[in-house]
mmCIF file of C-alpha atoms in Angstrom:
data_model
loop_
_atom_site.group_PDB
_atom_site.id
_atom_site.type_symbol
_atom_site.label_atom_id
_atom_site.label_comp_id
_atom_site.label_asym_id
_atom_site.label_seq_id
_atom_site.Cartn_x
_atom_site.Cartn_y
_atom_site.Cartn_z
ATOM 1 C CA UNK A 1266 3.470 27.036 -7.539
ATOM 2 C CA UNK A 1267 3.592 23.449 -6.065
ATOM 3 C CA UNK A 1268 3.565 20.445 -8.639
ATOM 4 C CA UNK A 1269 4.439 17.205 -9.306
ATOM 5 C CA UNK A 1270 4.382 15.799 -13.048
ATOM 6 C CA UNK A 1271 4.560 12.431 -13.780
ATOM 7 C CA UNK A 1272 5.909 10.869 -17.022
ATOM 8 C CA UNK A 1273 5.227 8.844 -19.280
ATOM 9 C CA UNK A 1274 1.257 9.891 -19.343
ATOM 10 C CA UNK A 1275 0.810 6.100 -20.834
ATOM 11 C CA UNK A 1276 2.728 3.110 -21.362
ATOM 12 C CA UNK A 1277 2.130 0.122 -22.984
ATOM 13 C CA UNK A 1278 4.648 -3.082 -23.017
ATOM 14 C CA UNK A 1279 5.048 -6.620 -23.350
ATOM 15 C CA UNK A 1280 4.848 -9.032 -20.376
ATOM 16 C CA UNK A 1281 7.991 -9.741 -18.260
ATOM 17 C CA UNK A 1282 9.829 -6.214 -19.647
ATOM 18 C CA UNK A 1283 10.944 -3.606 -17.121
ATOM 19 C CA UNK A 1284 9.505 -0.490 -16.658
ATOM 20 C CA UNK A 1285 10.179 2.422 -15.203
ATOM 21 C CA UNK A 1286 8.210 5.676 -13.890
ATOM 22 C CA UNK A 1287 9.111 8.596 -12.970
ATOM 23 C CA UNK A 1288 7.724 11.684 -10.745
ATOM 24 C CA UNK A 1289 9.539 15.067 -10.582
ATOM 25 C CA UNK A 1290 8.187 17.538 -8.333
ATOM 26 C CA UNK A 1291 8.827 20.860 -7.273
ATOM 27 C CA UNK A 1292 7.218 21.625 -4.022
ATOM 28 C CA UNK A 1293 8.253 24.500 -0.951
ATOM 29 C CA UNK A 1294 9.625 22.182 2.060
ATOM 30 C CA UNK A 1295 9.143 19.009 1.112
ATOM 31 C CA UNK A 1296 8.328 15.739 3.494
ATOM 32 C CA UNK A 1297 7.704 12.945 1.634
ATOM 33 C CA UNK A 1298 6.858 11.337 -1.448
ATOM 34 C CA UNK A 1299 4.016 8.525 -2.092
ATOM 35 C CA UNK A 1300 3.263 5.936 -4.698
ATOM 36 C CA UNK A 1301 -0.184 4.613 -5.088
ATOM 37 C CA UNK A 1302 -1.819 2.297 -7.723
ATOM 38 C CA UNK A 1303 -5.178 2.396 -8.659
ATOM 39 C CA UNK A 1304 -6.753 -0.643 -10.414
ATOM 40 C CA UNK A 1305 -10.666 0.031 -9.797
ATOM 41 C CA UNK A 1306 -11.652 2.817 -7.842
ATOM 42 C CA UNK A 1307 -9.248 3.282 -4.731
ATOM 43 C CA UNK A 1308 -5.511 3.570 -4.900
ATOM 44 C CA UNK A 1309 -3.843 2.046 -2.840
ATOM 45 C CA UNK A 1310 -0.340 2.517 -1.077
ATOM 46 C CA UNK A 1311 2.915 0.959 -2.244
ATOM 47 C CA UNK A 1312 5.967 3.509 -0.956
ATOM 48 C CA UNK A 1313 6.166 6.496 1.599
ATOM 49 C CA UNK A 1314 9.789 8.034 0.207
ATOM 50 C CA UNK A 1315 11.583 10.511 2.747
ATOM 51 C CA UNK A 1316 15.639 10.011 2.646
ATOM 52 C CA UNK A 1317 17.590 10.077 -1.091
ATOM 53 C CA UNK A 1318 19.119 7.323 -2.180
ATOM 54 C CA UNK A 1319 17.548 4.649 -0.234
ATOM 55 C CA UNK A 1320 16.039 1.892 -2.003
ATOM 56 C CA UNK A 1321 13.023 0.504 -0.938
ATOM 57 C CA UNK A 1322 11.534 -2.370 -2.437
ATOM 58 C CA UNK A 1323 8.109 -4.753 -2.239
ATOM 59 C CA UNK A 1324 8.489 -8.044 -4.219
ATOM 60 C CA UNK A 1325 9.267 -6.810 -7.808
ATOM 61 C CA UNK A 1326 8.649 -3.406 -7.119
ATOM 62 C CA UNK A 1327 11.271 -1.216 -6.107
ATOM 63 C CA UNK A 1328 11.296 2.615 -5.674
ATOM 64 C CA UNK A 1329 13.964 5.830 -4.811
ATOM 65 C CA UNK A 1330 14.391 9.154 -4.521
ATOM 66 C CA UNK A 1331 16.500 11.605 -4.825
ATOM 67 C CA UNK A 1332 16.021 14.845 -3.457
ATOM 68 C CA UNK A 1333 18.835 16.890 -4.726
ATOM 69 C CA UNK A 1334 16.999 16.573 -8.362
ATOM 70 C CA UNK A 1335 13.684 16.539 -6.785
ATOM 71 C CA UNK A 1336 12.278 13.338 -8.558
ATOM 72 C CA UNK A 1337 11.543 9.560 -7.931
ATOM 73 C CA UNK A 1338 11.440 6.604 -9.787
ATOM 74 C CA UNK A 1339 9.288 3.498 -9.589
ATOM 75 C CA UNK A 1340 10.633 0.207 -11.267
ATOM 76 C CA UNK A 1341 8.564 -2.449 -11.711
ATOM 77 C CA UNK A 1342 10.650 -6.102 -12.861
ATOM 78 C CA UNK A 1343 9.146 -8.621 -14.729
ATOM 79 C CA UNK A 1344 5.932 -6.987 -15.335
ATOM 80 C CA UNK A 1345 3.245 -9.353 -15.823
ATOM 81 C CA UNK A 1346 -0.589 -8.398 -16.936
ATOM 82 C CA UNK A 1347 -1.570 -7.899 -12.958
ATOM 83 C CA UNK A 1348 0.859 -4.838 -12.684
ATOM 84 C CA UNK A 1349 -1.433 -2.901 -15.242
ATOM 85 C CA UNK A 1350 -3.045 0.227 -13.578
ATOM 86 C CA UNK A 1351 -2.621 3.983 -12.967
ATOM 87 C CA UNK A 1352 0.140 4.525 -10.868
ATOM 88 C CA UNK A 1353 -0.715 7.891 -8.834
ATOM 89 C CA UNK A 1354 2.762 10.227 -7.194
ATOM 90 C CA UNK A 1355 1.593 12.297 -4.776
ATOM 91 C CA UNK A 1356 4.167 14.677 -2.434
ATOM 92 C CA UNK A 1357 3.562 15.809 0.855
ATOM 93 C CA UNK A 1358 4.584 18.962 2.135
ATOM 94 C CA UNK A 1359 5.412 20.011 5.512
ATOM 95 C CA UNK A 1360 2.726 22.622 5.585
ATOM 96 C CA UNK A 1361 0.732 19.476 5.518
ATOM 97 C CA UNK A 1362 -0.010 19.977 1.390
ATOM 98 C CA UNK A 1363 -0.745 16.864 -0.351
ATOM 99 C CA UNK A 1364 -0.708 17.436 -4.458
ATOM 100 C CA UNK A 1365 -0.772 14.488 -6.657
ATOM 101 C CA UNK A 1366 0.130 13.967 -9.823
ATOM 102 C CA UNK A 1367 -1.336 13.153 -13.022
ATOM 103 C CA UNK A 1368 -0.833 9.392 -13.172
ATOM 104 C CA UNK A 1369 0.981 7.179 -15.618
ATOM 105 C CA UNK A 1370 -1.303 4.423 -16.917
ATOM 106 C CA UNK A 1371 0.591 1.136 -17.436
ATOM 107 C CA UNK A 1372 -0.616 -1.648 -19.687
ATOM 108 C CA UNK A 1373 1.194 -5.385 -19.653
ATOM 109 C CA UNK A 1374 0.247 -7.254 -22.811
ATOM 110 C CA UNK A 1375 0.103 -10.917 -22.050
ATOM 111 C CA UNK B 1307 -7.719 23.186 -17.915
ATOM 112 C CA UNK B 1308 -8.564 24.173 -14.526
ATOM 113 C CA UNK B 1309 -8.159 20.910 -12.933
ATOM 114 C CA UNK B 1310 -10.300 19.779 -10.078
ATOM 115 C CA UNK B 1311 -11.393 22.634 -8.167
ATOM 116 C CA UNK B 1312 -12.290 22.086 -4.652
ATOM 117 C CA UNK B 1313 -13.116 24.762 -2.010
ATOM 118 C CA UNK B 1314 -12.579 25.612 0.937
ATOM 119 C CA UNK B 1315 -8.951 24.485 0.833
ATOM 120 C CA UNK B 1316 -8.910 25.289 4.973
ATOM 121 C CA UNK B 1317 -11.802 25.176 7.048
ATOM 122 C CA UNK B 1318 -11.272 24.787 11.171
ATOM 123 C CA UNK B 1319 -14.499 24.253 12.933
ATOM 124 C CA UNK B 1320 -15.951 23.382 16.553
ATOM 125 C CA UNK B 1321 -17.489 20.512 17.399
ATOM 126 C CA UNK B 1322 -21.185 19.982 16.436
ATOM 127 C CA UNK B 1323 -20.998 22.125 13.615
ATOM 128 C CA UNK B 1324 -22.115 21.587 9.823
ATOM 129 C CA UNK B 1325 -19.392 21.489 7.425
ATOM 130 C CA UNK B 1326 -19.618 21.476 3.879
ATOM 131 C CA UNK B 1327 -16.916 20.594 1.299
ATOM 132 C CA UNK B 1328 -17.553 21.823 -2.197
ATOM 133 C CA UNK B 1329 -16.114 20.096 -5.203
ATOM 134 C CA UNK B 1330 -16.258 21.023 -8.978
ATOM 135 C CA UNK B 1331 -14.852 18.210 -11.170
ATOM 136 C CA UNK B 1332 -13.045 18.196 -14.912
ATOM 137 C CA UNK B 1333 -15.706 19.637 -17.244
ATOM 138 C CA UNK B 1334 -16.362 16.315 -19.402
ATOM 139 C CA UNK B 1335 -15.737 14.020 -16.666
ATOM 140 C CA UNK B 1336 -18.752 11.520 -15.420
ATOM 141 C CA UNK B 1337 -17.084 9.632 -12.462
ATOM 142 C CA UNK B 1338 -16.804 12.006 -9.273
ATOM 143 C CA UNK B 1339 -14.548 10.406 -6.013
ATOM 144 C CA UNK B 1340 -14.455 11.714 -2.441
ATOM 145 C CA UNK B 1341 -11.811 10.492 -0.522
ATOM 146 C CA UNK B 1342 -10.221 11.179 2.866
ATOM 147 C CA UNK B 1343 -6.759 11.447 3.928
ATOM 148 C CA UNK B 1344 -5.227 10.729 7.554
ATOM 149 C CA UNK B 1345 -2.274 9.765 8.860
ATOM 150 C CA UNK B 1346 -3.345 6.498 10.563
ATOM 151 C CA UNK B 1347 -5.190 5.592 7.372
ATOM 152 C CA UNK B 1348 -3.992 7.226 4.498
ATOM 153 C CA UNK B 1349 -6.269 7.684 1.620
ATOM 154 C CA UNK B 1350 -9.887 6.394 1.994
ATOM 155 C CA UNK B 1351 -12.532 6.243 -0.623
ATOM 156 C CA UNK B 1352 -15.730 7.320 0.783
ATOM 157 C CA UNK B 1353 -18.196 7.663 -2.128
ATOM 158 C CA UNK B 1354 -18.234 7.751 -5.494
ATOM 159 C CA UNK B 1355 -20.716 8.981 -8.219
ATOM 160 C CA UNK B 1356 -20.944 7.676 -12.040
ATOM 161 C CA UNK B 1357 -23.189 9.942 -14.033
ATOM 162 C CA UNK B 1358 -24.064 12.108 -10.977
ATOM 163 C CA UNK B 1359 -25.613 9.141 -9.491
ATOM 164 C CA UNK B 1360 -24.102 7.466 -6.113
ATOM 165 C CA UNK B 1361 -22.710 4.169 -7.027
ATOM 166 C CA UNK B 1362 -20.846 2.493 -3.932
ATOM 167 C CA UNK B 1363 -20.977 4.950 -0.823
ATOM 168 C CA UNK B 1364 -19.705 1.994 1.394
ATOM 169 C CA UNK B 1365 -16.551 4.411 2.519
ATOM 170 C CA UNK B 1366 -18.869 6.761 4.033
ATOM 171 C CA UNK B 1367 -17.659 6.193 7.916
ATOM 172 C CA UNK B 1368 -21.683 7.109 9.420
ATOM 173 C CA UNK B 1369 -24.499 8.676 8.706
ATOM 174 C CA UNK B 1370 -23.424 12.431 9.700
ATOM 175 C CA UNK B 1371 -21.708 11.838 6.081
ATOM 176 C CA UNK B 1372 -23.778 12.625 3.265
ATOM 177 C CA UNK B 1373 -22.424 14.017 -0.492
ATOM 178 C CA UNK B 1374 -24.673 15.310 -3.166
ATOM 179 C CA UNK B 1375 -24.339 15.411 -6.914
ATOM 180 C CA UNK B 1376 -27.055 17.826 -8.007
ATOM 181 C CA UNK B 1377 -25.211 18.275 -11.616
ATOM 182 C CA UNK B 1378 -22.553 16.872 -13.475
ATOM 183 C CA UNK B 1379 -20.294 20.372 -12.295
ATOM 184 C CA UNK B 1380 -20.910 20.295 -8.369
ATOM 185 C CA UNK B 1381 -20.882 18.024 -5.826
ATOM 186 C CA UNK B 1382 -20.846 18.293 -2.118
ATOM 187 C CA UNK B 1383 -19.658 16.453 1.051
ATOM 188 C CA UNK B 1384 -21.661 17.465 4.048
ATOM 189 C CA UNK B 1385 -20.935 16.398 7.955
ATOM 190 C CA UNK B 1386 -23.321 17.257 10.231
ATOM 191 C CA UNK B 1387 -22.269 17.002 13.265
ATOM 192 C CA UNK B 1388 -19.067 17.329 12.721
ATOM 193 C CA UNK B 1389 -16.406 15.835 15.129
ATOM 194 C CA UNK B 1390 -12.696 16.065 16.136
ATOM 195 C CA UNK B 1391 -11.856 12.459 14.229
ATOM 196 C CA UNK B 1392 -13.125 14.284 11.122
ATOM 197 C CA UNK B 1393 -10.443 16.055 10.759
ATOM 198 C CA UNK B 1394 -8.392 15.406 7.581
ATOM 199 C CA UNK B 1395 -7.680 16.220 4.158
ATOM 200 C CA UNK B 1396 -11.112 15.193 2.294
ATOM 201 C CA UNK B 1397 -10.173 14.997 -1.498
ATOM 202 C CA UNK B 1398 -12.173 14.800 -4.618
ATOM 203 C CA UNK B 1399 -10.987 13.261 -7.873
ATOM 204 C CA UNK B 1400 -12.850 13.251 -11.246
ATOM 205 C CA UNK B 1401 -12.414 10.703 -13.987
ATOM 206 C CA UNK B 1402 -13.795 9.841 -17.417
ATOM 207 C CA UNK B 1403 -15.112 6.412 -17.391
ATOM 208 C CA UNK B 1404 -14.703 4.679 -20.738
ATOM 209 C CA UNK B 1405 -14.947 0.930 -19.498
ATOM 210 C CA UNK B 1406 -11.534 0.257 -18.107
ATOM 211 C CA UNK B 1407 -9.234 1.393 -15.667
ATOM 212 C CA UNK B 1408 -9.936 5.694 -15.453
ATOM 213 C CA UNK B 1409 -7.290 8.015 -14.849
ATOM 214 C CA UNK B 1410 -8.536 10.014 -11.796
ATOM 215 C CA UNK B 1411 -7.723 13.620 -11.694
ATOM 216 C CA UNK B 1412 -7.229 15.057 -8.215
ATOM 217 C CA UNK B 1413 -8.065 18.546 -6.649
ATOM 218 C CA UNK B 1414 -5.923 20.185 -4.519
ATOM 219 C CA UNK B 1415 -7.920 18.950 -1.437
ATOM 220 C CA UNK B 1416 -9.706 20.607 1.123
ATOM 221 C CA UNK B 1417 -8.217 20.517 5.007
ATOM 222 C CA UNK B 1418 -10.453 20.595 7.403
ATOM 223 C CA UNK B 1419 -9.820 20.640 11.424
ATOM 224 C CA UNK B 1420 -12.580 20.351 13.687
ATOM 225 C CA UNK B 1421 -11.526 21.324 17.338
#
């Protein structure tokens, strides 16, 4: 069966520290992977992921993949209270599937 | 925990014809999302319901869109007439709202072509 699990479920850290989340999936034929964040109701886009090892990177976020172990990372630098949200994986198939993942909630403390 | 459970998860249809998208969310859960995926958009929200009641439906594209939220365990998505730029992946999320940012839960989705 088709999944994609996030981790961590929650985080919690200090302003201006690093984080990192991750999103491992296991899904039949595989075309891309997506980041979202959702701060009120919609998420919205940040990365469309389709080649391993190639960075790609908005302003302090930054996010890979790597599809020989079948996961991605997002990094966020220098968090500040802003970046606090769900942050939503989501893998598309080519079989035109779409299955998201469970979120990890992020919370900067000024 | 059965998840979000959303049915049909294929439905092709003509032109003109009603099409309903069924949608049973997280038993506990009070927030209710319907969103639509495409290609040239990527993932819209059309409506959303807080204690079955419609709260912002400002996503919904026209008025051949309507959802429903008889109960807090079904809600419904209805086009009528349907058309070929309907087609997408229409998926529905459920949430508990506790006065901050909600973790939305999402269903498997529900494809729908309309030739």
């Amino acid at each position: 069966e088709d999944k994609v699990v996030q981790s961590p479920l929650s985080l919690v850290v200090h302003e201006g520290d690093t984080v990192t989340l991750n999103c491992s999936y296991e899904v039949t034929n595989f075309r891309s992977l997506l980041w979202y964040k959702q701060e009120k109701k919609a998420p919205t886009f940040l990365f469309m992921l389709t080649s391993s090892g190639i960075e790609k990177k908005s302003g302090r976020l930054s996010s890979i993949l790597d599809k020989k172990e079948l996961f991605s990372i997002l990094n966020i630098t220098a968090t500040q209270t802003g970046d606090s949200a769900v942050y939503l994986c989501a893998v598309e198939s080519r079989d035109d599937k779409i299955i998201f993942g469970k979120g990890t909630r992020l919370h900067i403390l000024p | 925990d059965a998840g979000v459970i959303q049915s049909p998860r294929h439905e092709v249809t003509e032109m003109g014809q009603e099409v309903t998208l069924r949608c049973k969310p997280i038993s506990g859960h009070n927030s209710l999302f319907w969103y639509r995926q495409t290609m040239m958009r990527g993932l819209e929200l059309l409506i959303y319901f807080n204690n079955n009641v419609p709260i912002d439906d400002s996503g919904m594209p026209e008025d051949r869109f309507s959802a429903k939220m008889p109960n807090a365990s079904f809600s419904t998505l209805k086009i009528q007439p349907s058309e070929p730029r309907d087609s997408a992946v229409y998926f529905c999320a459920s949430s508990f709202w506790s006065g901050s940012t909600d973790t939305q839960y999402f269903g498997p989705g529900t494809r729908l072509t309309v030739l």
